[in-house]
Coordinates of C-alpha atoms in Angstrom, one line a residue:
M293 CA -66.7 147.7 191.5
K294 CA -64.5 148.0 194.5
I295 CA -66.8 150.6 196.1
F296 CA -69.9 148.3 195.5
K297 CA -67.9 145.3 197.1
I298 CA -67.1 147.4 200.1
G299 CA -70.7 148.6 200.4
S300 CA -71.9 145.0 200.2
Q301 CA -69.5 144.0 203.0
I302 CA -70.6 146.9 205.2
G303 CA -74.3 145.9 204.6
Q304 CA -73.5 142.3 205.6
T305 CA -71.7 143.4 208.7
V306 CA -74.7 145.6 209.7
K307 CA -77.0 142.6 209.2
N308 CA -74.7 140.4 211.2
V309 CA -74.6 142.8 214.2
T310 CA -78.4 143.3 214.1
R311 CA -79.0 139.5 214.0
L312 CA -76.4 138.9 216.7
R313 CA -78.2 141.4 218.9
T314 CA -81.5 139.5 218.3
I315 CA -79.8 136.2 219.1
L316 CA -78.3 137.4 222.4
T317 CA -81.6 139.1 223.4
V318 CA -83.6 135.9 222.8
M319 CA -80.9 133.8 224.7
A320 CA -81.2 136.2 227.7
K321 CA -85.0 136.2 227.6
Q322 CA -85.1 132.4 227.5
G323 CA -82.9 132.1 230.6
L324 CA -79.5 131.6 228.9
D325 CA -78.1 134.9 230.2
E326 CA -75.5 133.0 232.3
I327 CA -74.2 131.3 229.1
V328 CA -73.9 134.7 227.4
D329 CA -72.0 136.1 230.4
R330 CA -69.7 133.0 230.8
F331 CA -68.6 133.2 227.1
Q332 CA -68.6 137.0 227.2
L333 CA -70.6 137.1 224.0
A334 CA -72.0 140.5 224.7
R335 CA -68.6 142.1 224.2
L336 CA -69.0 141.2 220.5
I337 CA -71.4 144.1 220.3
P338 CA -70.0 147.3 221.9
G339 CA -72.5 149.0 224.3
F340 CA -74.9 146.0 224.2
I341 CA -76.8 145.5 227.5
L342 CA -78.6 142.2 228.1
P343 CA -82.3 142.3 228.9
K344 CA -83.7 140.6 232.0
K345 CA -84.7 136.9 231.6
E346 CA -88.3 135.8 232.1
I347 CA -88.8 134.5 235.7
E348 CA -90.7 131.4 234.7
K349 CA -87.8 130.2 232.6
E350 CA -85.8 129.6 235.7
K351 CA -87.9 126.5 236.4
L352 CA -86.9 124.9 233.1
T353 CA -83.8 122.7 232.5
L354 CA -80.9 124.0 230.5
P355 CA -81.7 121.8 227.5
Q356 CA -85.3 123.1 227.5
R357 CA -84.1 126.7 227.5
F358 CA -81.9 125.9 224.5
R359 CA -84.8 124.3 222.7
L360 CA -87.1 127.3 223.2
T361 CA -84.3 129.6 222.1
F362 CA -83.7 127.7 218.9
E363 CA -87.5 127.6 218.2
E364 CA -87.8 131.4 218.6
L365 CA -84.7 132.1 216.5
G366 CA -86.2 130.3 213.5
P367 CA -85.2 128.0 210.6
T368 CA -81.4 127.9 210.9
F369 CA -81.4 127.2 214.6
I370 CA -84.2 124.7 214.5
K371 CA -82.3 122.8 211.8
L372 CA -79.1 123.1 213.9
G373 CA -80.9 121.6 216.9
Q374 CA -82.4 118.8 214.7
V375 CA -78.9 118.0 213.4
L376 CA -77.4 118.0 216.9
S377 CA -80.2 115.7 218.1
T378 CA -78.6 113.0 215.9
R379 CA -75.2 113.5 217.4
P380 CA -75.1 112.4 221.1
D381 CA -71.4 111.8 220.4
L382 CA -70.9 115.6 220.2
I383 CA -73.4 116.9 222.8
P384 CA -74.7 115.6 226.1
Q385 CA -77.5 113.0 225.8
E386 CA -80.0 115.1 227.7
F387 CA -79.5 117.9 225.0
A388 CA -79.9 115.4 222.1
D389 CA -83.1 114.1 223.6
E390 CA -84.6 117.5 224.1
F391 CA -83.7 118.7 220.6
K392 CA -85.8 115.8 219.2
H393 CA -88.8 117.8 220.4
L394 CA -88.0 120.9 218.3
Q395 CA -91.1 122.2 216.5
D396 CA -91.5 124.5 213.6
N397 CA -93.7 127.2 215.2
V398 CA -94.2 129.3 212.1
H399 CA -97.2 131.0 210.5
A400 CA -98.1 130.3 206.9
V401 CA -97.0 132.8 204.4
D402 CA -99.8 134.8 202.8
F403 CA -100.9 133.2 199.5
S404 CA -100.4 136.5 197.5
I405 CA -96.7 136.3 198.4
V406 CA -96.6 132.6 197.6
K407 CA -98.2 133.2 194.2
K408 CA -95.6 135.9 193.3
N409 CA -92.7 133.6 194.3
I410 CA -94.1 130.7 192.2
E411 CA -94.5 133.0 189.2
K412 CA -91.0 134.4 189.7
E413 CA -89.5 130.9 189.7
L414 CA -91.6 129.6 186.8
K415 CA -91.0 132.9 184.8
Q416 CA -94.6 132.8 183.6
P417 CA -98.1 133.5 185.0
I418 CA -99.4 130.8 187.3
D419 CA -102.5 130.0 185.2
Q420 CA -100.3 128.9 182.4
V421 CA -99.1 125.9 184.4
F422 CA -101.8 125.2 187.0
K423 CA -105.6 124.9 186.6
S424 CA -106.0 125.7 190.3
I425 CA -104.0 126.0 193.6
H426 CA -105.5 125.7 197.1
E427 CA -104.7 128.9 198.9
T428 CA -104.6 127.2 202.3
P429 CA -101.4 125.2 202.7
L430 CA -101.4 121.5 203.6
A431 CA -98.5 122.2 205.9
A432 CA -96.2 125.0 206.9
A433 CA -92.7 124.6 208.3
S434 CA -89.6 126.7 208.8
I435 CA -88.1 125.9 205.4
A436 CA -91.2 125.7 203.1
Q437 CA -94.9 125.3 203.0
V438 CA -96.9 122.9 200.8
H439 CA -100.0 123.6 198.7
E440 CA -102.3 121.3 196.8
A441 CA -102.7 122.1 193.1
E442 CA -103.9 120.8 189.7
L443 CA -102.0 120.9 186.5
L444 CA -103.6 122.0 183.3
D445 CA -104.0 118.3 182.2
G446 CA -105.9 117.5 185.5
T447 CA -103.0 115.9 187.3
Q448 CA -103.2 116.3 191.1
V449 CA -99.9 117.6 192.5
V450 CA -98.5 119.4 195.5
I451 CA -96.2 122.5 195.4
K452 CA -93.4 122.8 197.9
V453 CA -92.6 126.5 198.1
Q454 CA -89.5 127.9 200.0
R455 CA -90.3 130.6 202.5
P456 CA -89.3 134.1 201.2
G457 CA -86.0 135.6 202.5
L458 CA -84.9 132.2 203.8
E459 CA -81.5 132.1 202.1
K460 CA -80.5 135.6 203.3
L461 CA -81.5 134.7 206.9
I462 CA -79.6 131.5 206.7
D463 CA -76.4 133.2 205.3
T464 CA -76.5 135.7 208.1
D465 CA -77.1 133.1 210.8
I466 CA -74.3 130.8 209.4
N467 CA -71.8 133.8 209.4
I468 CA -72.7 134.4 213.1
L469 CA -72.4 130.7 214.0
F470 CA -68.9 130.7 212.5
V471 CA -68.0 133.8 214.5
L472 CA -69.3 132.3 217.7
A473 CA -67.6 128.9 217.0
R474 CA -64.2 130.5 216.4
F475 CA -64.7 132.7 219.5
I476 CA -65.5 129.7 221.7
E477 CA -62.5 127.7 220.3
K478 CA -60.2 130.7 220.9
Y479 CA -61.1 131.4 224.5
F480 CA -62.2 128.0 225.8
E481 CA -59.6 125.3 225.2
E482 CA -61.9 122.5 226.4
S483 CA -64.2 123.1 223.5
V484 CA -61.6 122.0 221.0
T485 CA -62.6 118.4 221.8
F486 CA -66.0 119.0 220.2
N487 CA -64.6 121.0 217.3
P488 CA -67.3 123.8 217.2
V489 CA -66.0 125.2 213.8
G490 CA -66.1 121.7 212.3
V491 CA -69.7 121.1 213.6
V492 CA -70.8 124.4 212.0
E493 CA -69.1 123.5 208.7
E494 CA -70.9 120.1 208.7
F495 CA -74.2 121.7 209.5
F496 CA -73.7 124.3 206.8
K497 CA -73.2 121.6 204.1
T498 CA -76.3 119.8 205.3
L499 CA -78.5 122.9 205.3
Q500 CA -77.2 123.9 201.9
K501 CA -78.5 120.7 200.5
E502 CA -81.8 120.9 202.3
V503 CA -82.8 124.3 201.0
D504 CA -81.8 123.5 197.4
F505 CA -84.9 121.7 196.0
I506 CA -83.0 120.7 192.8
I507 CA -80.9 118.4 195.0
E508 CA -84.1 117.1 196.7
A509 CA -85.7 116.5 193.3
G510 CA -82.6 114.5 192.3
N511 CA -82.6 112.4 195.5
M512 CA -86.3 111.6 195.0
T513 CA -85.8 110.7 191.3
R514 CA -82.9 108.4 192.1
I515 CA -84.6 106.6 195.0
R516 CA -87.8 106.3 193.0
K517 CA -85.8 104.6 190.3
N518 CA -84.1 102.3 192.9
F519 CA -87.6 101.0 193.9
E520 CA -88.8 100.4 190.3
G521 CA -90.6 97.1 190.2
D522 CA -91.5 97.2 193.9
E523 CA -95.2 97.8 194.0
N524 CA -95.3 98.1 197.8
I525 CA -93.2 101.3 197.9
V526 CA -94.6 104.5 196.4
I527 CA -92.4 107.6 195.9
P528 CA -94.0 110.7 194.2
Q529 CA -92.9 111.6 190.7
V530 CA -91.1 114.9 190.4
Y531 CA -92.0 117.3 187.6
R532 CA -88.5 118.5 186.8
K533 CA -89.9 120.8 184.1
Y534 CA -91.6 123.0 186.6
S535 CA -89.3 122.5 189.6
T536 CA -86.5 125.0 190.5
K537 CA -84.1 125.6 193.4
R538 CA -87.0 127.2 195.4
I539 CA -90.1 125.3 194.3
L540 CA -90.8 121.6 193.9
I541 CA -93.7 120.1 192.0
L542 CA -94.6 116.5 192.6
D543 CA -97.4 114.0 192.5
K544 CA -100.0 114.1 195.3
I545 CA -100.1 111.0 197.4
E546 CA -103.6 109.9 198.5
G547 CA -103.3 108.1 201.7
I548 CA -103.3 108.2 205.5
R549 CA -100.3 109.5 207.5
L550 CA -98.7 106.9 209.7
S551 CA -99.1 109.5 212.6
D552 CA -103.0 109.3 212.1
E553 CA -103.7 106.2 214.3
A554 CA -107.4 106.8 214.3
G555 CA -107.4 106.9 210.5
L556 CA -105.4 103.7 210.3
Q557 CA -107.8 101.9 212.5
K558 CA -110.8 103.2 210.6
K559 CA -109.4 101.8 207.3
N560 CA -108.5 98.5 208.9
V561 CA -104.9 98.8 207.8
D562 CA -102.8 95.6 208.2
I563 CA -100.3 97.2 210.6
Q564 CA -97.9 94.2 210.7
K565 CA -97.8 94.1 206.9
V566 CA -97.1 97.8 206.4
T567 CA -94.4 97.9 209.2
H568 CA -92.7 94.9 207.5
I569 CA -92.8 96.6 204.1
G570 CA -91.5 99.9 205.5
V571 CA -88.6 98.4 207.5
Q572 CA -87.6 96.1 204.6
A573 CA -87.5 99.1 202.3
F574 CA -85.4 101.0 204.9
Y575 CA -82.9 98.2 205.1
K576 CA -82.7 98.0 201.3
M577 CA -82.0 101.8 201.1
V578 CA -79.3 101.6 203.8
L579 CA -77.6 98.3 203.2
V580 CA -78.0 97.7 199.4
Q581 CA -78.7 101.0 197.6
G582 CA -76.5 103.3 199.8
L583 CA -78.9 106.3 199.4
F584 CA -81.6 106.5 202.1
H585 CA -84.3 108.7 203.5
A586 CA -82.8 110.2 206.7
D587 CA -85.9 111.9 208.1
L588 CA -88.3 109.0 208.5
H589 CA -90.8 110.3 211.1
A590 CA -94.5 109.3 211.1
G591 CA -95.5 112.5 209.3
N592 CA -93.4 111.6 206.2
I593 CA -94.9 108.1 205.8
F594 CA -98.3 107.5 204.1
I595 CA -100.3 104.3 204.0
L596 CA -102.0 103.9 200.7
K597 CA -104.6 101.5 199.3
G598 CA -103.6 97.8 199.3
N599 CA -101.2 98.4 202.3
K600 CA -98.7 100.2 200.2
V601 CA -96.2 102.6 201.8
G602 CA -95.6 106.1 200.4
L603 CA -92.5 108.2 201.4
V604 CA -92.3 112.0 201.1
D605 CA -89.9 114.9 202.0
F606 CA -86.5 113.9 200.9
G607 CA -84.8 117.1 202.0
I608 CA -82.4 115.1 204.2
V609 CA -80.8 112.0 202.8
G610 CA -77.8 110.0 203.8
R611 CA -75.2 108.3 201.6
L612 CA -73.1 105.2 202.4
N613 CA -70.3 103.8 200.3
Q614 CA -69.9 100.0 199.9
R615 CA -67.4 99.7 202.7
S616 CA -69.7 101.4 205.2
R617 CA -72.7 99.4 204.0
D618 CA -70.8 96.1 204.5
A619 CA -69.6 97.1 208.0
L620 CA -73.1 98.3 208.9
G621 CA -74.6 95.0 207.8
D622 CA -72.0 93.1 209.8
M623 CA -72.9 95.2 212.8
F624 CA -76.6 94.3 212.5
L625 CA -75.7 90.6 212.1
A626 CA -73.4 90.8 215.2
I627 CA -76.3 92.2 217.3
V628 CA -78.7 89.5 216.0
T629 CA -76.2 86.7 216.9
E630 CA -75.1 88.5 220.1
D631 CA -71.5 88.5 218.9
Y632 CA -70.7 91.8 220.6
D633 CA -66.9 91.4 220.2
A634 CA -67.5 91.5 216.4
L635 CA -69.6 94.6 217.0
V636 CA -66.6 96.3 218.7
D637 CA -64.4 95.3 215.8
E638 CA -66.8 96.8 213.3
Y639 CA -66.9 100.1 215.2
C640 CA -63.1 100.2 215.1
E641 CA -63.2 99.4 211.4
I642 CA -65.9 102.0 210.4
G643 CA -65.0 104.8 212.9
V644 CA -62.6 107.7 212.0
P645 CA -59.8 107.9 214.5
T646 CA -59.3 111.4 215.9
G647 CA -56.4 110.4 218.2
K648 CA -54.9 107.3 219.9
V649 CA -57.5 104.6 220.3
N650 CA -57.2 102.2 223.3
V651 CA -59.1 99.2 221.8
E652 CA -58.9 97.1 225.0
H653 CA -60.3 99.9 227.1
F654 CA -63.0 100.6 224.5
S655 CA -64.0 96.9 224.4
R656 CA -64.2 96.8 228.2
Q657 CA -66.6 99.7 228.3
V658 CA -68.7 98.3 225.5
R659 CA -69.0 95.0 227.3
E660 CA -70.2 96.9 230.4
L661 CA -72.8 98.7 228.3
I662 CA -74.2 95.6 226.6
E663 CA -74.0 93.2 229.5
P664 CA -77.7 93.8 230.4
Y665 CA -78.7 92.8 226.9
Y666 CA -77.3 89.3 227.1
G667 CA -80.0 86.7 227.2
L668 CA -82.8 89.2 226.4
P669 CA -85.3 88.3 223.7
L670 CA -84.3 90.1 220.6
K671 CA -87.5 92.2 220.5
E672 CA -86.6 93.7 223.9
V673 CA -83.2 95.0 222.6
N674 CA -83.5 98.7 221.7
V675 CA -81.2 98.6 218.7
G676 CA -81.3 102.3 217.9
K677 CA -80.4 103.4 221.5
L678 CA -77.7 100.7 221.7
L679 CA -76.0 102.0 218.5
L680 CA -76.2 105.6 219.6
D681 CA -74.8 104.8 223.1
L682 CA -72.0 102.8 221.5
S683 CA -71.2 105.9 219.3
V684 CA -70.9 108.0 222.4
I685 CA -68.5 105.6 224.0
A686 CA -66.6 105.4 220.7
S687 CA -66.2 109.2 220.6
E688 CA -64.8 109.1 224.1
H689 CA -62.1 106.8 222.8
N690 CA -61.3 109.0 219.8
L691 CA -63.4 107.1 217.3
R692 CA -65.8 109.5 215.5
M693 CA -68.7 108.2 213.4
S694 CA -69.5 110.0 210.2
Q695 CA -72.6 112.2 209.9
D696 CA -74.2 109.7 207.5
L697 CA -73.7 106.8 209.9
M698 CA -75.2 108.8 212.8
L699 CA -78.2 109.6 210.5
V700 CA -78.6 105.8 210.0
F701 CA -78.5 105.2 213.8
K702 CA -81.0 108.0 214.4
A703 CA -83.3 106.7 211.7
I704 CA -83.2 103.2 213.2
F705 CA -84.0 104.7 216.6
T706 CA -87.0 106.6 215.1
V707 CA -88.2 103.6 213.0
E708 CA -88.0 101.3 216.0
G709 CA -90.0 103.8 218.1
M710 CA -92.7 104.2 215.4
G711 CA -93.0 100.5 214.9
R712 CA -93.5 99.7 218.6
S713 CA -96.0 102.6 218.9
I714 CA -98.4 101.1 216.3
D715 CA -97.5 97.4 216.8
P716 CA -96.5 96.2 220.3
E717 CA -95.1 93.0 218.8
F718 CA -92.7 94.9 216.4
D719 CA -89.2 93.4 216.4
I720 CA -86.6 95.3 214.3
L721 CA -84.0 92.5 214.7
K722 CA -86.5 89.9 213.4
E723 CA -86.9 92.2 210.4
M724 CA -83.1 92.2 210.1
T725 CA -83.1 88.4 210.2
D726 CA -85.7 88.4 207.4
F727 CA -83.6 90.8 205.4
S728 CA -80.3 88.9 205.9
K729 CA -81.1 86.5 203.0
T730 CA -81.4 89.5 200.6
L731 CA -78.3 91.0 202.1
F732 CA -76.4 87.7 201.6
Q733 CA -77.6 87.5 198.0
T734 CA -76.5 91.0 197.3
R735 CA -73.1 90.7 198.9
Y736 CA -72.2 87.5 197.2
N737 CA -73.9 87.8 193.8
P738 CA -71.7 86.9 190.9
E739 CA -71.8 90.4 189.4
R740 CA -70.4 92.1 192.6
L741 CA -67.8 89.3 193.1
S742 CA -66.7 89.7 189.5
R743 CA -66.4 93.5 189.9
E744 CA -64.5 93.3 193.2
F745 CA -62.1 90.6 191.6
S746 CA -61.5 93.0 188.7
H747 CA -60.7 95.8 191.1
L748 CA -58.3 93.5 193.0
V749 CA -56.5 92.5 189.8
R750 CA -56.3 96.1 188.7
D751 CA -54.8 97.2 192.1
T752 CA -52.4 94.2 192.2
T753 CA -51.2 95.0 188.6
R754 CA -50.5 98.6 189.5
L755 CA -48.6 97.5 192.6
L756 CA -46.5 94.9 190.7
K757 CA -45.8 97.5 187.9
G758 CA -44.5 100.1 190.4
L759 CA -42.7 97.7 192.7
P760 CA -39.4 97.3 190.6
R761 CA -39.0 101.0 190.2
Q762 CA -39.6 101.7 193.9
L763 CA -37.2 98.9 194.9
R764 CA -34.5 100.3 192.6
Q765 CA -34.9 103.8 194.1
L766 CA -34.7 102.3 197.6
F767 CA -31.5 100.3 196.9
K768 CA -30.0 103.4 195.3
K769 CA -30.6 105.5 198.4
I770 CA -29.1 102.7 200.6
T771 CA -26.0 102.5 198.4
N772 CA -25.5 106.3 198.4
D773 CA -26.1 106.6 202.1
E774 CA -29.2 108.8 201.4
L775 CA -31.6 106.6 203.3
V776 CA -32.9 108.5 206.4
A777 CA -35.0 106.9 209.0
R778 CA -37.2 109.1 211.1
V779 CA -38.2 107.8 214.5
K780 CA -40.9 109.5 216.5
I781 CA -40.9 108.8 220.2
E782 CA -44.0 109.8 222.0
N783 CA -43.6 112.3 224.9
L784 CA -39.9 112.7 224.0
E785 CA -40.0 116.5 224.5
E786 CA -41.6 116.1 228.0
F787 CA -38.9 113.5 228.9
Q788 CA -36.1 115.8 227.7
Q789 CA -37.6 118.7 229.7
S790 CA -37.8 116.4 232.8
Q791 CA -34.1 115.4 232.3
L792 CA -33.0 119.0 232.0
H793 CA -35.0 120.0 235.0
G794 CA -33.4 117.2 237.0
K795 CA -29.9 118.2 236.0
Q796 CA -30.7 121.8 237.0
L797 CA -31.9 120.7 240.5
L798 CA -28.9 118.5 240.9
S799 CA -26.6 121.4 240.1
L800 CA -28.5 123.6 242.5
S801 CA -28.3 121.0 245.3
V802 CA -24.5 120.8 244.9
I803 CA -24.2 124.6 245.1
I804 CA -26.4 124.6 248.2
A805 CA -24.3 121.9 249.9
S806 CA -21.1 123.8 249.0
I807 CA -22.4 127.0 250.5
V808 CA -23.6 125.2 253.7
L809 CA -20.2 123.5 254.1
S810 CA -18.1 126.6 253.6
S811 CA -20.4 128.7 255.8
T812 CA -20.2 126.2 258.6
I813 CA -16.3 126.2 258.4
I814 CA -16.3 130.0 258.6
L815 CA -18.6 129.9 261.7
V816 CA -16.5 127.3 263.4
F817 CA -13.2 129.0 262.9
H818 CA -14.6 132.6 263.5
K819 CA -13.3 134.0 260.2
G820 CA -14.1 137.5 259.0
P821 CA -16.1 140.3 260.7
M822 CA -18.0 139.2 263.8
I823 CA -21.5 140.1 265.2
L824 CA -22.7 138.7 268.5
G825 CA -19.8 136.2 268.4
F826 CA -20.7 134.8 264.9
S827 CA -19.0 135.4 261.6
I828 CA -21.1 137.7 259.4
F829 CA -19.9 135.8 256.3
G830 CA -21.0 132.5 257.8
I831 CA -24.5 133.9 258.7
I832 CA -24.9 135.3 255.2
G833 CA -23.9 132.0 253.6
L834 CA -26.4 129.9 255.7
G835 CA -29.1 132.5 254.9
L836 CA -28.4 132.2 251.3
S837 CA -28.4 128.4 251.4
A838 CA -31.8 128.5 253.2
L839 CA -33.2 130.8 250.5
L840 CA -31.9 128.5 247.8
C841 CA -33.4 125.4 249.6
F842 CA -36.7 127.2 249.7
L843 CA -36.6 127.9 246.0
Y844 CA -35.5 124.3 245.3
F845 CA -38.5 122.8 247.1
I846 CA -40.9 125.2 245.3
S847 CA -39.5 124.2 241.9
Y848 CA -39.6 120.5 242.9
F849 CA -43.3 120.5 243.9
K850 CA -44.3 122.7 241.1
N851 CA -43.1 120.2 238.5

């Protein structure tokens, strides 16, 4: 067994080196050779020589070169770029903006391979489950491709099939990303602020969930249940019996994609009604249910008969606990009422401190950012951009927003852009005002208040039960002189070093003064051997004092 394990490790190492060589080659070709040289990445592969970059790439900006590199490197890097596009608090804004344009430039997998994969997952011939399958895919992306099909009972469905070899490629790429992240953290101290290893770990967890279709099926089923009774929102039913980790079978939605503007106009869709339905559903997912679709672009939204809204592709979802939902709701209400001080307070409440937070300085910068918004009509306030910009300022003041909150902010930014592209009068804050009644009813309904009161009673009871014992232990330590107080003084070590250095310089100055005084006396009274009428000992003493003075000033200015 040990031999097989060693062989497997060697095989993985060979794959990593081969893939790393590909990555560095693509980076150089796309004009990122200077990045490779600066971080000395080529030395990770002994004997590797970078190819020459393509001349036309020199005209592109650095973010554009990274985008093209990610697109050529495939699924893992495309998804990495898409995740980073939601985190302007981690990367420069121009990179986040450019990564929003990442495209899945992939060819469809041949149907013969798709058929084999489906039968492998179903563990039975394809004709025992499906009456027919369209060989031409509806869509093909870096993670999967989608085919129309018909079950034996005549039900129209779609099959989402994972691309072959995807998991192995992702495993190799993630291993390499961890190596690169550790390498960058080790040799470039300034990168620690952005926590490269932490970013890769967070991305790895996100990607693991997206490529596991069982998780996606669970998300769809739960969100579909959350909207039971709401006839305006349609979420496809998942056929769990036939779905596995690598294939997903669900109802086919008959409708027009929101991205098909010509189709919407042809069917005389009530744009204002469907945008209202869609945004209210989004607010409900985020602020009430706590489980929301985090990839709401126009290609994932369908308009059905009767102005109903259909949602598909739940590979990326976000989750918010009750505390985060309450804080987020208060943030929206603060924007609606232009109470920006309350907005700052909510950021401080909901953010995760990564160091010392100067709230006063943070508030000052936030006021400078939002000053242009004062007095503007609410529909002219770009809420998504405002929240993302505030998150960047928060990160500069050691307040990090969670991944799920950043997904919310990015989703708001996307929804706002979609709404205004199809309806010039779209106002996301007016929609928030409309939803506030629902939010108020949810937050203060008797069932929730009763539940929170019971939690309060439970926690208070636990506290009161444990208090006598803890007080008894405290008094016992005080009586037995066992109570130790630890006081931490910031920058104490630097202060002690400064004090020690000052004492050393003072001692040196006394020594120098003594040497100068004694040498002067020797010179005046002509003591000891003479040269050119001057005492040799006196000259040596003054020379030594001059040298010590020189060293004194060097040490002083250095510190």
